[in-house]
């Protein structure tokens, strides 16, 4: 019950790391809002939590839109009375070479990954400030800490998320709002396996890349990729009061890949 009495808004909570966070946070006592553009599977995650004895609801959220962030915060507070935690997992990418990366691809990836985090922080801080503080966890990537050939926009956007977390941490420390980012490595999610499109404009598209999982596992010093739950436990720590002196931090969870 490390999050007992807390209310958590989890963007990108319908699948992968976000869904793992939603379930783990609920088991740890939080009331959870699963927010995502993928309505059907997002509602299923919330229903699963409720059936397991937790408290959860679904909220549609396109992280690219400030109005939908505002509505997600409003709905969270209306239902649960406050907002203590926000985790943003929503992400997009196109696995293409630098030569093949188009302006449209660049703009879309930046809109989801970087602007989405910026808008999310802007949306939740006023409510956390009124509540006396809170914790924000942004999902970066080790791709943002090194060169990356599978879509340069993705790496650049994730580098932006890391610096955004530190900028926000400095800005909101006086308000007792902590902001941290997780730089995770390859993780066993639909995002990695390519079982859904990275483009939010075409979420139904199958871009299956059967070799991607194997290649990522073989490139890891541990010869494997992370489970979503392993990364979610890092978010749990940063969201909890156990991390009360942790802000502006980049938590690397990559199985030794950067080393």
mmCIF file of C-alpha atoms in Angstrom:
data_model
loop_
_atom_site.group_PDB
_atom_site.id
_atom_site.type_symbol
_atom_site.label_atom_id
_atom_site.label_comp_id
_atom_site.label_asym_id
_atom_site.label_seq_id
_atom_site.Cartn_x
_atom_site.Cartn_y
_atom_site.Cartn_z
ATOM 1 C CA UNK A 1 0.000 0.000 0.000
ATOM 2 C CA UNK A 2 2.780 2.418 -0.900
ATOM 3 C CA UNK A 3 0.293 4.703 -2.691
ATOM 4 C CA UNK A 4 -2.533 4.458 -0.193
ATOM 5 C CA UNK A 5 -4.818 7.474 -0.473
ATOM 6 C CA UNK A 6 -3.181 8.712 -3.672
ATOM 7 C CA UNK A 7 -4.874 9.500 -6.986
ATOM 8 C CA UNK A 8 -2.876 8.736 -10.137
ATOM 9 C CA UNK A 9 -3.484 9.803 -13.735
ATOM 10 C CA UNK A 10 -1.614 7.475 -16.078
ATOM 11 C CA UNK A 11 -1.360 8.697 -19.655
ATOM 12 C CA UNK A 12 -0.706 5.952 -22.168
ATOM 13 C CA UNK A 13 -2.184 3.569 -19.621
ATOM 14 C CA UNK A 14 -3.921 1.219 -22.040
ATOM 15 C CA UNK A 15 -1.001 -1.064 -22.853
ATOM 16 C CA UNK A 16 2.644 -1.866 -22.211
ATOM 17 C CA UNK A 17 4.378 -0.072 -19.365
ATOM 18 C CA UNK A 18 1.379 2.189 -18.747
ATOM 19 C CA UNK A 19 -0.997 -0.732 -18.228
ATOM 20 C CA UNK A 20 1.507 -2.365 -15.875
ATOM 21 C CA UNK A 21 1.735 0.886 -13.912
ATOM 22 C CA UNK A 22 -2.038 1.154 -13.682
ATOM 23 C CA UNK A 23 -2.379 -2.331 -12.240
ATOM 24 C CA UNK A 24 0.579 -2.031 -9.860
ATOM 25 C CA UNK A 25 -0.407 1.433 -8.643
ATOM 26 C CA UNK A 26 -3.931 0.186 -7.938
ATOM 27 C CA UNK A 27 -2.586 -2.805 -6.011
ATOM 28 C CA UNK A 28 -0.488 -0.360 -4.003
ATOM 29 C CA UNK A 29 -3.595 1.575 -2.963
ATOM 30 C CA UNK A 30 -3.949 4.319 -5.563
ATOM 31 C CA UNK A 31 -7.157 5.282 -7.284
ATOM 32 C CA UNK A 32 -6.196 5.215 -10.942
ATOM 33 C CA UNK A 33 -7.348 7.026 -14.059
ATOM 34 C CA UNK A 34 -6.287 5.089 -17.155
ATOM 35 C CA UNK A 35 -5.950 7.729 -19.879
ATOM 36 C CA UNK A 36 -5.278 6.817 -23.492
ATOM 37 C CA UNK A 37 -6.330 7.321 -27.091
ATOM 38 C CA UNK A 38 -6.965 3.563 -27.333
ATOM 39 C CA UNK A 39 -10.422 3.412 -25.788
ATOM 40 C CA UNK A 40 -11.312 -0.287 -25.953
ATOM 41 C CA UNK A 41 -8.181 -1.685 -24.362
ATOM 42 C CA UNK A 42 -7.954 1.239 -21.953
ATOM 43 C CA UNK A 43 -11.426 0.503 -20.640
ATOM 44 C CA UNK A 44 -10.457 -3.153 -20.310
ATOM 45 C CA UNK A 45 -7.466 -2.265 -18.124
ATOM 46 C CA UNK A 46 -9.681 -0.151 -15.858
ATOM 47 C CA UNK A 47 -12.293 -2.910 -15.673
ATOM 48 C CA UNK A 48 -9.625 -5.474 -14.796
ATOM 49 C CA UNK A 49 -8.459 -3.294 -11.921
ATOM 50 C CA UNK A 50 -11.988 -2.902 -10.582
ATOM 51 C CA UNK A 51 -12.656 -6.641 -10.848
ATOM 52 C CA UNK A 52 -9.448 -7.251 -8.873
ATOM 53 C CA UNK A 53 -10.755 -5.042 -6.066
ATOM 54 C CA UNK A 54 -9.087 -1.760 -6.972
ATOM 55 C CA UNK A 55 -10.436 1.632 -8.001
ATOM 56 C CA UNK A 56 -10.017 2.789 -11.579
ATOM 57 C CA UNK A 57 -11.743 4.540 -14.428
ATOM 58 C CA UNK A 58 -10.938 5.242 -18.069
ATOM 59 C CA UNK A 59 -10.518 8.672 -19.638
ATOM 60 C CA UNK A 60 -9.867 9.286 -23.314
ATOM 61 C CA UNK A 61 -6.751 11.380 -23.795
ATOM 62 C CA UNK A 62 -4.838 12.465 -26.868
ATOM 63 C CA UNK A 63 -1.687 13.869 -25.273
ATOM 64 C CA UNK A 64 -1.140 16.206 -28.222
ATOM 65 C CA UNK A 65 -4.184 18.273 -27.237
ATOM 66 C CA UNK A 66 -4.181 20.744 -24.345
ATOM 67 C CA UNK A 67 -7.976 20.658 -24.126
ATOM 68 C CA UNK A 68 -7.994 16.912 -23.594
ATOM 69 C CA UNK A 69 -5.342 17.196 -20.885
ATOM 70 C CA UNK A 70 -7.495 19.818 -19.170
ATOM 71 C CA UNK A 71 -10.537 17.562 -19.396
ATOM 72 C CA UNK A 72 -8.594 14.571 -18.049
ATOM 73 C CA UNK A 73 -7.497 16.575 -15.013
ATOM 74 C CA UNK A 74 -10.994 17.954 -14.486
ATOM 75 C CA UNK A 75 -12.552 14.484 -14.718
ATOM 76 C CA UNK A 76 -9.963 13.037 -12.327
ATOM 77 C CA UNK A 77 -10.604 15.678 -9.683
ATOM 78 C CA UNK A 78 -14.350 15.487 -10.148
ATOM 79 C CA UNK A 79 -14.325 11.714 -9.597
ATOM 80 C CA UNK A 80 -11.663 11.352 -6.915
ATOM 81 C CA UNK A 81 -11.356 14.809 -5.374
ATOM 82 C CA UNK A 82 -7.677 15.476 -6.105
ATOM 83 C CA UNK A 83 -4.638 14.546 -8.191
ATOM 84 C CA UNK A 84 -1.364 13.387 -6.620
ATOM 85 C CA UNK A 85 0.495 11.551 -9.389
ATOM 86 C CA UNK A 86 0.813 11.816 -13.154
ATOM 87 C CA UNK A 87 2.798 9.397 -15.278
ATOM 88 C CA UNK A 88 3.055 9.966 -19.021
ATOM 89 C CA UNK A 89 3.905 6.894 -21.098
ATOM 90 C CA UNK A 90 2.313 7.936 -24.393
ATOM 91 C CA UNK A 91 4.774 7.576 -27.236
ATOM 92 C CA UNK A 92 5.118 7.507 -31.014
ATOM 93 C CA UNK A 93 7.836 6.632 -33.492
ATOM 94 C CA UNK A 94 8.478 5.627 -37.072
ATOM 95 C CA UNK A 95 11.238 3.062 -37.503
ATOM 96 C CA UNK A 96 12.931 4.587 -40.507
ATOM 97 C CA UNK A 97 16.423 5.733 -41.442
ATOM 98 C CA UNK A 98 17.517 9.345 -41.193
ATOM 99 C CA UNK A 99 17.144 9.645 -44.978
ATOM 100 C CA UNK A 100 13.582 8.369 -44.858
ATOM 101 C CA UNK A 101 12.436 10.444 -41.875
ATOM 102 C CA UNK A 102 10.001 13.015 -43.264
ATOM 103 C CA UNK A 103 8.948 16.350 -41.832
ATOM 104 C CA UNK A 104 5.501 14.931 -41.113
ATOM 105 C CA UNK A 105 7.023 12.028 -39.181
ATOM 106 C CA UNK A 106 9.276 14.380 -37.254
ATOM 107 C CA UNK A 107 6.400 16.687 -36.318
ATOM 108 C CA UNK A 108 4.118 13.860 -35.217
ATOM 109 C CA UNK A 109 6.719 12.155 -33.047
ATOM 110 C CA UNK A 110 7.679 15.449 -31.430
ATOM 111 C CA UNK A 111 4.022 16.300 -30.871
ATOM 112 C CA UNK A 112 3.322 13.072 -29.001
ATOM 113 C CA UNK A 113 6.576 12.519 -27.139
ATOM 114 C CA UNK A 114 7.823 16.004 -26.324
ATOM 115 C CA UNK A 115 4.843 18.359 -26.588
ATOM 116 C CA UNK A 116 2.643 15.725 -24.936
ATOM 117 C CA UNK A 117 4.858 15.758 -21.844
ATOM 118 C CA UNK A 118 5.015 19.561 -21.824
ATOM 119 C CA UNK A 119 1.228 19.870 -22.031
ATOM 120 C CA UNK A 120 0.779 17.206 -19.373
ATOM 121 C CA UNK A 121 3.011 18.966 -16.878
ATOM 122 C CA UNK A 122 1.270 22.275 -17.545
ATOM 123 C CA UNK A 123 -2.125 20.648 -17.034
ATOM 124 C CA UNK A 124 -1.494 18.799 -13.775
ATOM 125 C CA UNK A 125 0.719 21.221 -11.838
ATOM 126 C CA UNK A 126 -2.041 23.706 -10.861
ATOM 127 C CA UNK A 127 -4.083 20.942 -9.248
ATOM 128 C CA UNK A 128 -1.038 19.444 -7.519
ATOM 129 C CA UNK A 129 -0.106 22.903 -6.276
ATOM 130 C CA UNK A 130 -3.568 23.315 -4.765
ATOM 131 C CA UNK A 131 -3.225 19.878 -3.213
ATOM 132 C CA UNK A 132 0.079 20.734 -1.533
ATOM 133 C CA UNK A 133 2.348 18.808 -3.900
ATOM 134 C CA UNK A 134 2.600 15.783 -6.131
ATOM 135 C CA UNK A 135 4.782 13.589 -8.290
ATOM 136 C CA UNK A 136 5.192 13.628 -12.071
ATOM 137 C CA UNK A 137 6.987 10.824 -13.892
ATOM 138 C CA UNK A 138 7.826 11.229 -17.573
ATOM 139 C CA UNK A 139 8.903 8.337 -19.762
ATOM 140 C CA UNK A 140 12.135 9.080 -21.579
ATOM 141 C CA UNK A 141 14.419 6.458 -23.126
ATOM 142 C CA UNK A 142 18.072 5.569 -23.420
ATOM 143 C CA UNK A 143 17.573 6.439 -27.099
ATOM 144 C CA UNK A 144 17.616 10.033 -25.882
ATOM 145 C CA UNK A 145 21.034 9.567 -24.307
ATOM 146 C CA UNK A 146 22.904 8.134 -27.290
ATOM 147 C CA UNK A 147 22.818 7.946 -31.063
ATOM 148 C CA UNK A 148 19.798 6.162 -32.501
ATOM 149 C CA UNK A 149 19.317 5.070 -36.103
ATOM 150 C CA UNK A 150 15.757 3.742 -35.918
ATOM 151 C CA UNK A 151 14.068 7.107 -36.314
ATOM 152 C CA UNK A 152 16.039 10.191 -35.253
ATOM 153 C CA UNK A 153 12.903 12.063 -34.217
ATOM 154 C CA UNK A 154 12.297 9.490 -31.483
ATOM 155 C CA UNK A 155 15.756 9.901 -29.952
ATOM 156 C CA UNK A 156 15.578 13.671 -30.135
ATOM 157 C CA UNK A 157 12.125 13.749 -28.573
ATOM 158 C CA UNK A 158 13.219 11.509 -25.706
ATOM 159 C CA UNK A 159 16.253 13.711 -25.067
ATOM 160 C CA UNK A 160 13.830 16.634 -24.887
ATOM 161 C CA UNK A 161 11.717 14.761 -22.316
ATOM 162 C CA UNK A 162 14.745 14.237 -20.089
ATOM 163 C CA UNK A 163 15.629 17.930 -20.076
ATOM 164 C CA UNK A 164 11.972 18.914 -19.733
ATOM 165 C CA UNK A 165 11.783 16.863 -16.523
ATOM 166 C CA UNK A 166 14.754 18.717 -15.089
ATOM 167 C CA UNK A 167 13.408 22.115 -16.130
ATOM 168 C CA UNK A 168 10.048 21.342 -14.544
ATOM 169 C CA UNK A 169 11.701 19.948 -11.415
ATOM 170 C CA UNK A 170 13.565 23.218 -10.898
ATOM 171 C CA UNK A 171 10.450 25.270 -11.605
ATOM 172 C CA UNK A 172 8.067 23.434 -9.300
ATOM 173 C CA UNK A 173 10.236 22.316 -6.396
ATOM 174 C CA UNK A 174 8.951 25.256 -4.294
ATOM 175 C CA UNK A 175 5.431 23.898 -4.838
ATOM 176 C CA UNK A 176 6.480 20.446 -3.578
ATOM 177 C CA UNK A 177 5.830 18.993 -7.023
ATOM 178 C CA UNK A 178 8.543 16.499 -7.924
ATOM 179 C CA UNK A 179 9.320 15.769 -11.582
ATOM 180 C CA UNK A 180 11.494 12.863 -12.717
ATOM 181 C CA UNK A 181 12.027 10.856 -15.886
ATOM 182 C CA UNK A 182 12.777 7.209 -16.546
ATOM 183 C CA UNK A 183 15.300 6.420 -19.275
ATOM 184 C CA UNK A 184 14.311 2.850 -19.979
ATOM 185 C CA UNK A 185 15.815 0.374 -22.373
ATOM 186 C CA UNK A 186 14.121 -2.166 -24.620
ATOM 187 C CA UNK A 187 10.919 -3.405 -22.995
ATOM 188 C CA UNK A 188 8.544 -6.186 -24.020
ATOM 189 C CA UNK A 189 5.570 -4.118 -25.150
ATOM 190 C CA UNK A 190 3.450 -3.743 -28.292
ATOM 191 C CA UNK A 191 5.603 -0.653 -28.909
ATOM 192 C CA UNK A 192 8.690 -2.868 -29.193
ATOM 193 C CA UNK A 193 7.163 -5.857 -30.935
ATOM 194 C CA UNK A 194 5.521 -3.658 -33.542
ATOM 195 C CA UNK A 195 2.076 -5.184 -33.064
ATOM 196 C CA UNK A 196 0.520 -1.741 -33.402
ATOM 197 C CA UNK A 197 1.433 1.377 -35.273
ATOM 198 C CA UNK A 198 3.626 3.961 -33.625
ATOM 199 C CA UNK A 199 1.522 6.615 -35.325
ATOM 200 C CA UNK A 200 -1.460 7.769 -33.274
ATOM 201 C CA UNK A 201 -3.155 8.824 -36.491
ATOM 202 C CA UNK A 202 -3.401 5.168 -37.570
ATOM 203 C CA UNK A 203 -3.554 3.135 -34.316
ATOM 204 C CA UNK A 204 -5.081 0.139 -36.079
ATOM 205 C CA UNK A 205 -2.148 -0.388 -38.435
ATOM 206 C CA UNK A 206 -0.063 -3.540 -37.977
ATOM 207 C CA UNK A 207 3.618 -2.854 -38.565
ATOM 208 C CA UNK A 208 4.777 -6.175 -37.196
ATOM 209 C CA UNK A 209 8.551 -6.479 -37.089
ATOM 210 C CA UNK A 210 9.235 -10.030 -35.879
ATOM 211 C CA UNK A 211 13.010 -9.580 -35.704
ATOM 212 C CA UNK A 212 12.930 -6.458 -33.550
ATOM 213 C CA UNK A 213 12.405 -8.274 -30.248
ATOM 214 C CA UNK A 214 15.201 -10.742 -30.939
ATOM 215 C CA UNK A 215 17.643 -8.036 -32.007
ATOM 216 C CA UNK A 216 16.927 -5.933 -28.933
ATOM 217 C CA UNK A 217 17.365 -8.904 -26.596
ATOM 218 C CA UNK A 218 20.654 -9.913 -28.190
ATOM 219 C CA UNK A 219 21.972 -6.348 -27.884
ATOM 220 C CA UNK A 220 21.393 -6.272 -24.127
ATOM 221 C CA UNK A 221 24.179 -7.155 -21.663
ATOM 222 C CA UNK A 222 21.565 -9.269 -19.864
ATOM 223 C CA UNK A 223 20.595 -10.906 -23.164
ATOM 224 C CA UNK A 224 16.959 -10.003 -22.663
ATOM 225 C CA UNK A 225 14.528 -7.103 -22.679
ATOM 226 C CA UNK A 226 12.706 -5.752 -19.639
ATOM 227 C CA UNK A 227 9.185 -6.712 -18.679
ATOM 228 C CA UNK A 228 6.694 -3.826 -18.448
ATOM 229 C CA UNK A 229 6.355 -4.558 -14.743
ATOM 230 C CA UNK A 230 10.078 -4.033 -14.142
ATOM 231 C CA UNK A 231 9.884 -0.507 -15.533
ATOM 232 C CA UNK A 232 6.578 0.134 -13.761
ATOM 233 C CA UNK A 233 8.194 -0.555 -10.401
ATOM 234 C CA UNK A 234 10.655 2.251 -11.115
ATOM 235 C CA UNK A 235 7.708 4.574 -11.741
ATOM 236 C CA UNK A 236 6.118 3.313 -8.522
ATOM 237 C CA UNK A 237 9.182 4.336 -6.524
ATOM 238 C CA UNK A 238 9.322 7.797 -8.108
ATOM 239 C CA UNK A 239 5.588 8.289 -7.546
ATOM 240 C CA UNK A 240 5.706 7.227 -3.903
ATOM 241 C CA UNK A 241 6.627 9.243 -0.829
ATOM 242 C CA UNK A 242 9.717 7.048 -0.535
ATOM 243 C CA UNK A 243 11.169 9.256 -3.283
ATOM 244 C CA UNK A 244 10.379 12.487 -1.427
ATOM 245 C CA UNK A 245 13.932 13.819 -1.948
ATOM 246 C CA UNK A 246 14.145 12.725 -5.583
ATOM 247 C CA UNK A 247 13.365 15.353 -8.199
ATOM 248 C CA UNK A 248 15.033 16.292 -11.470
ATOM 249 C CA UNK A 249 16.413 12.760 -11.642
ATOM 250 C CA UNK A 250 16.844 10.532 -14.698
ATOM 251 C CA UNK A 251 16.365 6.950 -13.556
ATOM 252 C CA UNK A 252 18.152 4.647 -16.004
ATOM 253 C CA UNK A 253 16.519 1.219 -16.285
ATOM 254 C CA UNK A 254 18.196 -0.487 -19.223
ATOM 255 C CA UNK A 255 19.801 -3.746 -18.120
ATOM 256 C CA UNK A 256 23.235 -2.214 -18.548
ATOM 257 C CA UNK A 257 22.821 -1.070 -22.159
ATOM 258 C CA UNK A 258 24.277 2.415 -21.615
ATOM 259 C CA UNK A 259 27.181 0.903 -19.692
#
